mmCIF file of C-alpha atoms in Angstrom:
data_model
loop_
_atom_site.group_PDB
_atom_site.id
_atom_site.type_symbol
_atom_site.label_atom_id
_atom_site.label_comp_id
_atom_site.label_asym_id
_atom_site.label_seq_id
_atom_site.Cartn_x
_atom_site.Cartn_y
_atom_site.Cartn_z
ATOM 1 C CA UNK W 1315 -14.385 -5.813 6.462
ATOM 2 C CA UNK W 1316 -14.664 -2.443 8.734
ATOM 3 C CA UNK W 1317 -12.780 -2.145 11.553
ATOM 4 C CA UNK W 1318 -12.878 0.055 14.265
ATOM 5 C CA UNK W 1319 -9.007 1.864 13.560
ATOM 6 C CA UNK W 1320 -7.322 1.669 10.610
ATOM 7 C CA UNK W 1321 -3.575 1.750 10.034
ATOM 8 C CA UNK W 1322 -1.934 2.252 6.836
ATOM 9 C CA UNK W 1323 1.731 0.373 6.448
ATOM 10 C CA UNK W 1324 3.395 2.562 3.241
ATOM 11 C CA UNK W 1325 6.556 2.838 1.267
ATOM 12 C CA UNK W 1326 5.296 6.222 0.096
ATOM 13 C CA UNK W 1327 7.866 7.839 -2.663
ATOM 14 C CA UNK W 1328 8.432 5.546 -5.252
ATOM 15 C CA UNK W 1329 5.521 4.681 -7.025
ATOM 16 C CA UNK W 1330 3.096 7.600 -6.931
ATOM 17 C CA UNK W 1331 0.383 4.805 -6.404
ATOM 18 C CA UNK W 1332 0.793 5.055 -2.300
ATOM 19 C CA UNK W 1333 0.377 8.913 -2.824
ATOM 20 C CA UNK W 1334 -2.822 8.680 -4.251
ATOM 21 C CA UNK W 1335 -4.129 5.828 -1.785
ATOM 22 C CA UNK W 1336 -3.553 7.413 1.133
ATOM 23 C CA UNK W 1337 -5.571 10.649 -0.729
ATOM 24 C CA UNK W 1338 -8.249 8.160 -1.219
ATOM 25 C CA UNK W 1339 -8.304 7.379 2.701
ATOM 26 C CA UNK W 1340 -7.997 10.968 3.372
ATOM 27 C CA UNK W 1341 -11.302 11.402 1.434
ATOM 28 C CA UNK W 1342 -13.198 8.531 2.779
ATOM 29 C CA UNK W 1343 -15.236 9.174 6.042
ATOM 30 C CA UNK W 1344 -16.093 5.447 6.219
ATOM 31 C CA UNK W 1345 -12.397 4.825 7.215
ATOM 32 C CA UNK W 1346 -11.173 5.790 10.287
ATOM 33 C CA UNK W 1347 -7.122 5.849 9.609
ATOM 34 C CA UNK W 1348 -5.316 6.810 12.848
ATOM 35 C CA UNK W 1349 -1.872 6.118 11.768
ATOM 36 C CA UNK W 1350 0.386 5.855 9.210
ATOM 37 C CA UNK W 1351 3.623 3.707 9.085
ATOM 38 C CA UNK W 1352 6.523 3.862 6.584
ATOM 39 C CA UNK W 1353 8.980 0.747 5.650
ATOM 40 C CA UNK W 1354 11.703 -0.011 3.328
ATOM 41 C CA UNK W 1355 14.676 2.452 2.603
ATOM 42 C CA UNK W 1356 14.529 5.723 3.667
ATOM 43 C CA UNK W 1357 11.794 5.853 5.775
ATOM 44 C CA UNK W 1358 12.133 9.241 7.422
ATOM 45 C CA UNK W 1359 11.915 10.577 3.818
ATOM 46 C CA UNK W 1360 8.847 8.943 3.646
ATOM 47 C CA UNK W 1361 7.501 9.252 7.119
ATOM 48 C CA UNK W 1362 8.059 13.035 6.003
ATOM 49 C CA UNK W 1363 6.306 12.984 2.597
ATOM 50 C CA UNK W 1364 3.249 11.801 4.717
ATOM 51 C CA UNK W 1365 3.606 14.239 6.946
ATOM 52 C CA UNK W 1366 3.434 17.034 4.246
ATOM 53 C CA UNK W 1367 0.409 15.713 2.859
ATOM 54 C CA UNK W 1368 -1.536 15.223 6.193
ATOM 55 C CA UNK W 1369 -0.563 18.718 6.813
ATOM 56 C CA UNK W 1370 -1.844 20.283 3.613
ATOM 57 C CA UNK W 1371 -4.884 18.161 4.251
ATOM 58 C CA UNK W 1372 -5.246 19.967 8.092
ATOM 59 C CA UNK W 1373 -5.258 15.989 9.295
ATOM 60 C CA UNK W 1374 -2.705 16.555 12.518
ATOM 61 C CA UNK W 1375 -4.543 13.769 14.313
ATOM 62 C CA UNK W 1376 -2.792 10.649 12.265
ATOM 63 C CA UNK W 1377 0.372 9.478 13.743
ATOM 64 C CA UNK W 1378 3.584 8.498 11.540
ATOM 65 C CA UNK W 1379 5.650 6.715 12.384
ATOM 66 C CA UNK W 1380 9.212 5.450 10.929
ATOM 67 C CA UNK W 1381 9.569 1.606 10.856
ATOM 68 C CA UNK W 1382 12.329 -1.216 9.760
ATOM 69 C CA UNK W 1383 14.721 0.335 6.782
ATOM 70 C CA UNK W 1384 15.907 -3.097 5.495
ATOM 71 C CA UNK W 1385 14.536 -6.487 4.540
ATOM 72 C CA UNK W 1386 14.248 -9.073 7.298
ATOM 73 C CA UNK W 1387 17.283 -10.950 6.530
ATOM 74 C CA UNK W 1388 18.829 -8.040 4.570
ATOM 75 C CA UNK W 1389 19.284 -11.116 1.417
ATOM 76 C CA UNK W 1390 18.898 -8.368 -1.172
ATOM 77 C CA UNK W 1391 19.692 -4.370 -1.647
ATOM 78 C CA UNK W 1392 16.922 -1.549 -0.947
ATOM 79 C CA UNK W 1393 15.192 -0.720 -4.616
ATOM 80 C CA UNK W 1394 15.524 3.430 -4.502
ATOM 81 C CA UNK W 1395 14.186 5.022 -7.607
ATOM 82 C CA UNK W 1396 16.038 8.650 -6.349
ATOM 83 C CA UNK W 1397 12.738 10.742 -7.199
ATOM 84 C CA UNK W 1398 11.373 10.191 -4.069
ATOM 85 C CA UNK W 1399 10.000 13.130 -2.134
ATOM 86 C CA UNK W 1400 10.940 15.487 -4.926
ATOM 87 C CA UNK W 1401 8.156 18.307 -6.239
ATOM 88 C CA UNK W 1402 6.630 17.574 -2.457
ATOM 89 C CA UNK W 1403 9.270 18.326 0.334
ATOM 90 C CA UNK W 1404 11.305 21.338 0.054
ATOM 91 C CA UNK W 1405 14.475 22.144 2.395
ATOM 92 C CA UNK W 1406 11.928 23.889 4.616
ATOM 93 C CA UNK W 1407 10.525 20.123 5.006
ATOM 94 C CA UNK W 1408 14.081 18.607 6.056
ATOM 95 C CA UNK W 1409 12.986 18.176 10.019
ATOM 96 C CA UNK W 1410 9.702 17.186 9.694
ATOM 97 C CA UNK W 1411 7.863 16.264 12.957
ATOM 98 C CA UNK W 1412 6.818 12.793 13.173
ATOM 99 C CA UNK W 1413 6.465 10.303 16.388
ATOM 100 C CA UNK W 1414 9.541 8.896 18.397
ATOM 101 C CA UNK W 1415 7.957 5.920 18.156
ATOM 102 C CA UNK W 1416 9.144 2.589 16.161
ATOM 103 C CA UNK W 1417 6.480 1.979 13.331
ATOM 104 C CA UNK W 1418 6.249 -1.795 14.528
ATOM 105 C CA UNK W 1419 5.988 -1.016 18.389
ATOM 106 C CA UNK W 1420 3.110 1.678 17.186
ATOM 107 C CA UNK W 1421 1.453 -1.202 15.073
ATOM 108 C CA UNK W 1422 1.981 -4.262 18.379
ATOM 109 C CA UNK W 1423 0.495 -1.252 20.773
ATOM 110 C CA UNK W 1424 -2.463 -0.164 18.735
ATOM 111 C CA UNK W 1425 -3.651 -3.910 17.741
ATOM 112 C CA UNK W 1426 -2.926 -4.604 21.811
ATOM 113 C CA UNK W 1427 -4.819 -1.539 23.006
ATOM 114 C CA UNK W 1428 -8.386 -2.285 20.424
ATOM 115 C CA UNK W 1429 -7.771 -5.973 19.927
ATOM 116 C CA UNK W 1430 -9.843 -7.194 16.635
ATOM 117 C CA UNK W 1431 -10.722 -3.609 16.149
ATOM 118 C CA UNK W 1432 -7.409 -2.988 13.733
ATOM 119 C CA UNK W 1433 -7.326 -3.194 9.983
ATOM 120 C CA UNK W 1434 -4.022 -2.834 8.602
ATOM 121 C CA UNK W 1435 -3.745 -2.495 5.205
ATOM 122 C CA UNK W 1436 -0.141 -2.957 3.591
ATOM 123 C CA UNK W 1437 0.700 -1.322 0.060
ATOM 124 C CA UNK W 1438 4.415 -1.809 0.436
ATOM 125 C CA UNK W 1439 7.122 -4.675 1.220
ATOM 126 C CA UNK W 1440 5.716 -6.391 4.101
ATOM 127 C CA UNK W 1441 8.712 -6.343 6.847
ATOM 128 C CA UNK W 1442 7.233 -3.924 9.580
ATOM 129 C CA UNK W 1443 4.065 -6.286 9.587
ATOM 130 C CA UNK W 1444 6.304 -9.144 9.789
ATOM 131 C CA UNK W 1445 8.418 -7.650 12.315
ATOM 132 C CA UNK W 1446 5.691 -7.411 14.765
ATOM 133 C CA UNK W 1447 3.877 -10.710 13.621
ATOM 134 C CA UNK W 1448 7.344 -12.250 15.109
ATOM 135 C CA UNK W 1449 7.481 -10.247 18.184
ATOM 136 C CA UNK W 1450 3.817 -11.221 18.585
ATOM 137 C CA UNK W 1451 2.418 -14.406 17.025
ATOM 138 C CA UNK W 1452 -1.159 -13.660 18.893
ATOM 139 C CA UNK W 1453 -1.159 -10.111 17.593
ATOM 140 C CA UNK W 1454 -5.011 -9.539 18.161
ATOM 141 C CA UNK W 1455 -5.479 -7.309 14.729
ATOM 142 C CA UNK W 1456 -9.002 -7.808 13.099
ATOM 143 C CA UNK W 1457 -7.987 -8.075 9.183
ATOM 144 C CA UNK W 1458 -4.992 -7.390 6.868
ATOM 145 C CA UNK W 1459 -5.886 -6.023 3.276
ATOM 146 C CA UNK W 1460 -2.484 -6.560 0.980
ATOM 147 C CA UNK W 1461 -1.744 -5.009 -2.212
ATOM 148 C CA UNK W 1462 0.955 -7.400 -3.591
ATOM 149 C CA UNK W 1463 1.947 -10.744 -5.678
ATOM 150 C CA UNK W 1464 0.929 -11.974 -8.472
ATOM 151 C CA UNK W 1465 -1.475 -14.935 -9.704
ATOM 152 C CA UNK W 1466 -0.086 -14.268 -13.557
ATOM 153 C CA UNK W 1467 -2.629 -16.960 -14.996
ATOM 154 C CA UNK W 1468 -2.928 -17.862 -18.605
ATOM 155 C CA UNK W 1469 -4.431 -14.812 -20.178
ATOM 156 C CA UNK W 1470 -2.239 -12.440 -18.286
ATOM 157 C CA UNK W 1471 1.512 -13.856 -19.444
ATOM 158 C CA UNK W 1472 2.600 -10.180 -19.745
ATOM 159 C CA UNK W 1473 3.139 -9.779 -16.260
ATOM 160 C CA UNK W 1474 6.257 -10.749 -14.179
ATOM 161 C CA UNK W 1475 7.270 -13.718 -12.220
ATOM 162 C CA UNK W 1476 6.841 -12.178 -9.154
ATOM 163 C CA UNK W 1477 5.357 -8.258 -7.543
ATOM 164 C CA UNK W 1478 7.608 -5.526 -6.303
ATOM 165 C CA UNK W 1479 6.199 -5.572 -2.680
ATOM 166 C CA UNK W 1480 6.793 -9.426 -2.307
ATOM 167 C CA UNK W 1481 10.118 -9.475 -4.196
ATOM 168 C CA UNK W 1482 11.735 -6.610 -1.805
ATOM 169 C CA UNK W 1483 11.328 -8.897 1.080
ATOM 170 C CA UNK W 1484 9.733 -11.955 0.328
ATOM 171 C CA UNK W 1485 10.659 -13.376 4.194
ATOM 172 C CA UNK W 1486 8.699 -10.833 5.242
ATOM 173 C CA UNK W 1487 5.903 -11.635 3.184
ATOM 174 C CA UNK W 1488 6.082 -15.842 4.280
ATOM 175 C CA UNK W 1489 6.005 -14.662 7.654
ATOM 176 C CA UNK W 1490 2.236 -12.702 7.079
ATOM 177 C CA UNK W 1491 0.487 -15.308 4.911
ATOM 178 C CA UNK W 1492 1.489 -17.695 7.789
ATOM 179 C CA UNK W 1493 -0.510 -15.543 10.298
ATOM 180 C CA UNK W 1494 -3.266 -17.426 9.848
ATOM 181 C CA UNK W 1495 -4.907 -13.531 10.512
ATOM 182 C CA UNK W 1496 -7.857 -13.239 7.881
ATOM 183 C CA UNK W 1497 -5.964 -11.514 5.170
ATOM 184 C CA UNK W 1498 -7.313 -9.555 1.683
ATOM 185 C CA UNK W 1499 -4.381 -9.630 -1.127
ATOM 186 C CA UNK W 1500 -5.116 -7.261 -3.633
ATOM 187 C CA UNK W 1501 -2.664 -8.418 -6.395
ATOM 188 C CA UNK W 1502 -1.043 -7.557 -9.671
ATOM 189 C CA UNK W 1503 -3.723 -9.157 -12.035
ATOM 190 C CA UNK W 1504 -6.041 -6.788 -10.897
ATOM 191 C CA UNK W 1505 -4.226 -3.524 -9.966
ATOM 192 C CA UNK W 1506 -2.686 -3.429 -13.652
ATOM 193 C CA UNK W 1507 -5.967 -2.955 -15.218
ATOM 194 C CA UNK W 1508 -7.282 -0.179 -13.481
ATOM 195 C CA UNK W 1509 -5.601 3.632 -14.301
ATOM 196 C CA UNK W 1510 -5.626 7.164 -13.436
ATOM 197 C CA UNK W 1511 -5.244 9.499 -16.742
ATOM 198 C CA UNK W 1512 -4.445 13.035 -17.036
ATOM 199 C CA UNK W 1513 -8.795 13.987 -17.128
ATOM 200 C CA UNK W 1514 -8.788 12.568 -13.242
ATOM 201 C CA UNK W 1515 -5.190 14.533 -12.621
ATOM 202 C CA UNK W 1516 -7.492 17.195 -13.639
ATOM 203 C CA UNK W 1517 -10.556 15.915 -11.688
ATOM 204 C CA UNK W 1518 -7.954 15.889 -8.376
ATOM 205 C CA UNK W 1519 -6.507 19.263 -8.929
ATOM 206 C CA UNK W 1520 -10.289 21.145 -9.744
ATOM 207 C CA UNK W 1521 -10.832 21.007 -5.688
ATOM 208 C CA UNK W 1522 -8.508 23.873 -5.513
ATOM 209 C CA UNK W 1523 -7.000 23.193 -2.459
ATOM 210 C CA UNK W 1524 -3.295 23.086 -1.921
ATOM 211 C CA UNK W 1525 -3.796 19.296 -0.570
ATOM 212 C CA UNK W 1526 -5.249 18.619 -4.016
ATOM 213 C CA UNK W 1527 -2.617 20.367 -6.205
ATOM 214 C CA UNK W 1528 0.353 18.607 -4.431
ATOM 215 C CA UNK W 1529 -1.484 15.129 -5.022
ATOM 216 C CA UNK W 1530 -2.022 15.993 -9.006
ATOM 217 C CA UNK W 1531 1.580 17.466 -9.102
ATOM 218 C CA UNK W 1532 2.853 13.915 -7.302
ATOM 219 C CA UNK W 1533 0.956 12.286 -10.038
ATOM 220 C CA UNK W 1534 2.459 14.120 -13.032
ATOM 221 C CA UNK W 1535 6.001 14.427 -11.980
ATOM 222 C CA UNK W 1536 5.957 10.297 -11.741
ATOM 223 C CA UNK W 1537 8.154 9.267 -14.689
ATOM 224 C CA UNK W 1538 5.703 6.384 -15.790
ATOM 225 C CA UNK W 1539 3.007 8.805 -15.511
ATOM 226 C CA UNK W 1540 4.960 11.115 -17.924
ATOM 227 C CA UNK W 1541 5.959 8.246 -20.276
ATOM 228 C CA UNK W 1542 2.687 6.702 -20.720
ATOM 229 C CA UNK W 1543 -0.005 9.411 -19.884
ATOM 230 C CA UNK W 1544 -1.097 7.021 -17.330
ATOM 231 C CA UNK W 1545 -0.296 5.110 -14.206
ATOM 232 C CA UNK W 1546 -1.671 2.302 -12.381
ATOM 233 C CA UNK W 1547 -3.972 2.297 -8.927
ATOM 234 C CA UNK W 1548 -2.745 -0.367 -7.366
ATOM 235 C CA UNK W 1549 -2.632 0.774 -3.966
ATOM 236 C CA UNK W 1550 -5.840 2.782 -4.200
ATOM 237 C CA UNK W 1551 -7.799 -0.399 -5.312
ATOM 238 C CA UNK W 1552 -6.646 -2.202 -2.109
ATOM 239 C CA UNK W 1553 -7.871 0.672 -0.127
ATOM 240 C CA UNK W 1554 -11.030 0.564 -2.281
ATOM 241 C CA UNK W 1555 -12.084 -2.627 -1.109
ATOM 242 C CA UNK W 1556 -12.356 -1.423 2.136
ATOM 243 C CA UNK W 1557 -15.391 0.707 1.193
ATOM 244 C CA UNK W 1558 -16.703 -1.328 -1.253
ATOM 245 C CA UNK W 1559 -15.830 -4.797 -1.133
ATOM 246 C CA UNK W 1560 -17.874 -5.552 -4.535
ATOM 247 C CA UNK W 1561 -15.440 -3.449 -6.639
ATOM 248 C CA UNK W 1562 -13.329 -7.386 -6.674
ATOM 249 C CA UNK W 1563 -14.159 -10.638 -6.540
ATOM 250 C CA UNK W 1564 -12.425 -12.371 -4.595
ATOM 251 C CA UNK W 1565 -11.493 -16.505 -3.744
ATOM 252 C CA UNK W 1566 -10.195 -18.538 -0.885
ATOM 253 C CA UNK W 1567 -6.516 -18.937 -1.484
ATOM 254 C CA UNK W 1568 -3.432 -20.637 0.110
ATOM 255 C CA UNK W 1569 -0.527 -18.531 -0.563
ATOM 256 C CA UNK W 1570 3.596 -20.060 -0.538
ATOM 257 C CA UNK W 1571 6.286 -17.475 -0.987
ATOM 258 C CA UNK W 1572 9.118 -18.925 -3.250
ATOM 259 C CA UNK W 1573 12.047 -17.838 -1.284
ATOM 260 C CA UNK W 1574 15.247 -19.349 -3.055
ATOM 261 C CA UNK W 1575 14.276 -19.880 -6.757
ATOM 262 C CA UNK W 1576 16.659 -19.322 -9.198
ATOM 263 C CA UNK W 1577 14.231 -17.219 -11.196
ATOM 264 C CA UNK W 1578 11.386 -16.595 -8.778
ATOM 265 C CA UNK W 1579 12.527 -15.263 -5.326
ATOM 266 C CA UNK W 1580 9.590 -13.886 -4.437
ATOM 267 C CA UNK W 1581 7.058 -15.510 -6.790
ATOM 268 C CA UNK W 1582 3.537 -15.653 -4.935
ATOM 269 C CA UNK W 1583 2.514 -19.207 -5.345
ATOM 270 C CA UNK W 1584 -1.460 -19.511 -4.945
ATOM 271 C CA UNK W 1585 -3.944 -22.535 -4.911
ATOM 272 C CA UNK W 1586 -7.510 -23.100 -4.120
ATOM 273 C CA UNK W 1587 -8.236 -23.495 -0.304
ATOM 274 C CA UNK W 1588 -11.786 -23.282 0.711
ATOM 275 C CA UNK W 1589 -10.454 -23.417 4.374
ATOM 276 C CA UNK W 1590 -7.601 -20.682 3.935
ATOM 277 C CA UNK W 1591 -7.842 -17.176 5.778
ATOM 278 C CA UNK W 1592 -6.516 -15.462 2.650
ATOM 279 C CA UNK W 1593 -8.682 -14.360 -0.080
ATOM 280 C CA UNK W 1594 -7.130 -13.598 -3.285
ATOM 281 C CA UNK W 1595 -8.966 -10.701 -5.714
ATOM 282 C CA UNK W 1596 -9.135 -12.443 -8.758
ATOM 283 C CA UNK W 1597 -11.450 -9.821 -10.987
ATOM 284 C CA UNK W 1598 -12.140 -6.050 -10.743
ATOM 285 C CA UNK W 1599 -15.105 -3.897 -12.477
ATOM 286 C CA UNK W 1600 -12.731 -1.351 -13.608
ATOM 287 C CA UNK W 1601 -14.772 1.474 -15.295
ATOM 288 C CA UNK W 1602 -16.734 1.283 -11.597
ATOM 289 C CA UNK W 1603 -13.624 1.425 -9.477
ATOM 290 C CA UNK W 1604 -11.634 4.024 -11.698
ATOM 291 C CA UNK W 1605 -14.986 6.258 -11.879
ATOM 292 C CA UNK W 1606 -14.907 6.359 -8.131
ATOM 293 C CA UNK W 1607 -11.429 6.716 -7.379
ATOM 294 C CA UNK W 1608 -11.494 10.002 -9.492
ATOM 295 C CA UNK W 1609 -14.894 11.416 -8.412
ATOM 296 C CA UNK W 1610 -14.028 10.539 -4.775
ATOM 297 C CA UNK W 1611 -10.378 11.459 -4.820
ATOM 298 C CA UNK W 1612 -11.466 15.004 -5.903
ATOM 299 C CA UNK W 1613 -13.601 15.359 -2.666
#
C-alpha cells in the first residue's frame, strides 16, 4: 500500500540485511523515505552508519534519528554481534551529524503532521514503534510493513521457535499487533528463501559509485556472507512489497506474541482471521524478487 511519506524503523549493523534494504529504498523512486530511525543497542552507532550511507548516496534530505536503546521492559540483554559499523565508519565518522530529536517523538510528529499518509516499515525489534503506539494509541499512521516472526509450518521444521526481531523484545512486538493499524509482516518462512550471492555483490559494486562499493563491501565483510557465499534478504523483501506487492502472497492473520514460555519467549503465534488487520506473507516468487533486488539495487 503507497503512502504519501515513508519512514524506515532500523537496527542497521548487525545483519547486513538492513544495509542492503535501505539501498533498495535509496534506489526506488516509487518510495518516498523521509526518515530513518534506529532502535536496539547502540543506536548512535547505527544512526551513524545511516548517516554514512545517505551521505555517499548525496541523500542529505532524510532525517535520522536515534530512538529507545533497550527493550520495553528491559526482561532480556541487548544481542551485539561487535562487527557493527566496522569496514563503513572510520574515526573520521565518530561525531556524525544526526537530528536532536528522539526517534519515537520524530515517528508520533510525522504520523501527527500527514495523518494516514505514513508507512512505516520496521526491519528490526519493534520497541520505538511500540513506544509511540503507547504514548499514542490513535497514532493516525496509514500502514505498518514488518519483517519479523515466524509461521515455521510443517515443511519448514528447520527454522527456529521464534525470529530475532520478535525475540529481542517481544513486549514490544504484542504492543504493535494489538494496534489494530493495518499491518504487513514479512516473516521468516519467506525471507529465508530468497539470497543475495557474490554475482549480485558484483552486480551492486559495477555502478561504480562510492555509495555502491561501501554497500558490496558491507555485504562481504558480513561473517555469514563469508561463511556461506550467501546471505539472506530479509529486510529487502519487506521493503519489496512496497513496490510490488505481488512478489508475496499474503493471508489474513491474527497474531499472539508468546511472552513467558519456557521455550518460546517470543514465538509468533498465527491463525486464520478473515477479519484481522494483519496480513501474514505466506509465499514468495523468489527467482522474481532476487532478480530485482540485484538489477534494481545496482541502479
Amino acid at each position: 500500500k503507497a503512502a504519501n511519506v515513508i519512514i524506515l524503523d532500523t537496527d542497521i549493523g548487525t545483519d547486513v540485511d538492513d544495509c542492503l534494504a535501505l539501498a533498495l529504498l535509496l534506489a526506488s523512486s516509487e518510495l518516498p523515505l523521509v526518515g530513518v530511525t534506529c532502535v536496539y543497542g547502540d543506536v548512535d552507532l547505527r544512526a551513524r552508519c545511516v548517516v554514512k550511507l545517505l551521505q555517499l548516496r548525496g541523500r542529505s534530505d532524510i532525517t535520522v534519528c536515534a530512538g529507545m536503546r533497550l527493550p520495553l521492559l528491559n526482561k532480556r540483554p541487548v544481542y551485539w554481534e561487535g562487527h557493527e559499523g566496522q569496514f563503513l565508519l572510520t574515526s573520521e565518522d565518530a561525531n556524525l551529524a544526526y537530528s536532536s530529536e528522539f526517534a519515537v517523538d520524530y515517528i508520533i510528529r510525522m504520523a501527527k503532521e500527514h495523518p494516514h499518509q505514513v508507512h512505516l516499515i520496521g526491519i528490526g525489534p519493534l520497541t520505538n514503534v511500540a513506544m509511540a503506539l503507547m504514548r499514542e494509541p490513535n497514532l493516525p499512521l496509514a500502514h505498518i510493513t514488518l519483517m519479523g516472526g515466524v509461521i515455521r509450518g510443517a515443511g519448514r521444521l528447520d527454522l527456529p521457535y521464534t525470529e530475532h526481531n520478535i525475540t529481542c523484545d517481544p513486549e514490544a512486538a504484542h504492543v504493535v499487533f494489538s494496534s489494530g493499524i493495518p499491518t504487513t509482516l514479512i516473516p521468516l518462512d519467506l525471507t529465508t528463501q530468497v539470497r543475495v550471492y557474490e554475482s549480485g555483490v558484483a552486480r551492486i559494486r559495477a555502478n561504480g559509485s562510492p555509495f555502491h562499493e561501501a554497500v558490496a563491501t558491507q555485504v562481504e565483510h558480513y561473517p555469514r556472507f563469508q561463511q556461506q557465499g550467501f546471505t539472506h534478504l530479509h529486510d529487502p523483501l519487506a521493503v519489496a512489497t512496497l513496490i510490488d506487492p505481488s512478489f508475496v502472497q499474503t493471508e489474513p492473520i491474527h497474531i499472539d506474541v508468546e511472552l513467558a514460555g519456557q521455550y518460546s519467549t517470543g514465538a509468533t503465534l498465527m491463525r486464520a482471521d478473515a477479519n484481522s488487520p494483519i496480513r501474514v506473507g505466506v509465499s514468495v516468487d523468489v527467482q522474481r524478487f532476487e532478480e530485482f533486488f540485484a538489477s534494481r539495487t545496482a541502479q
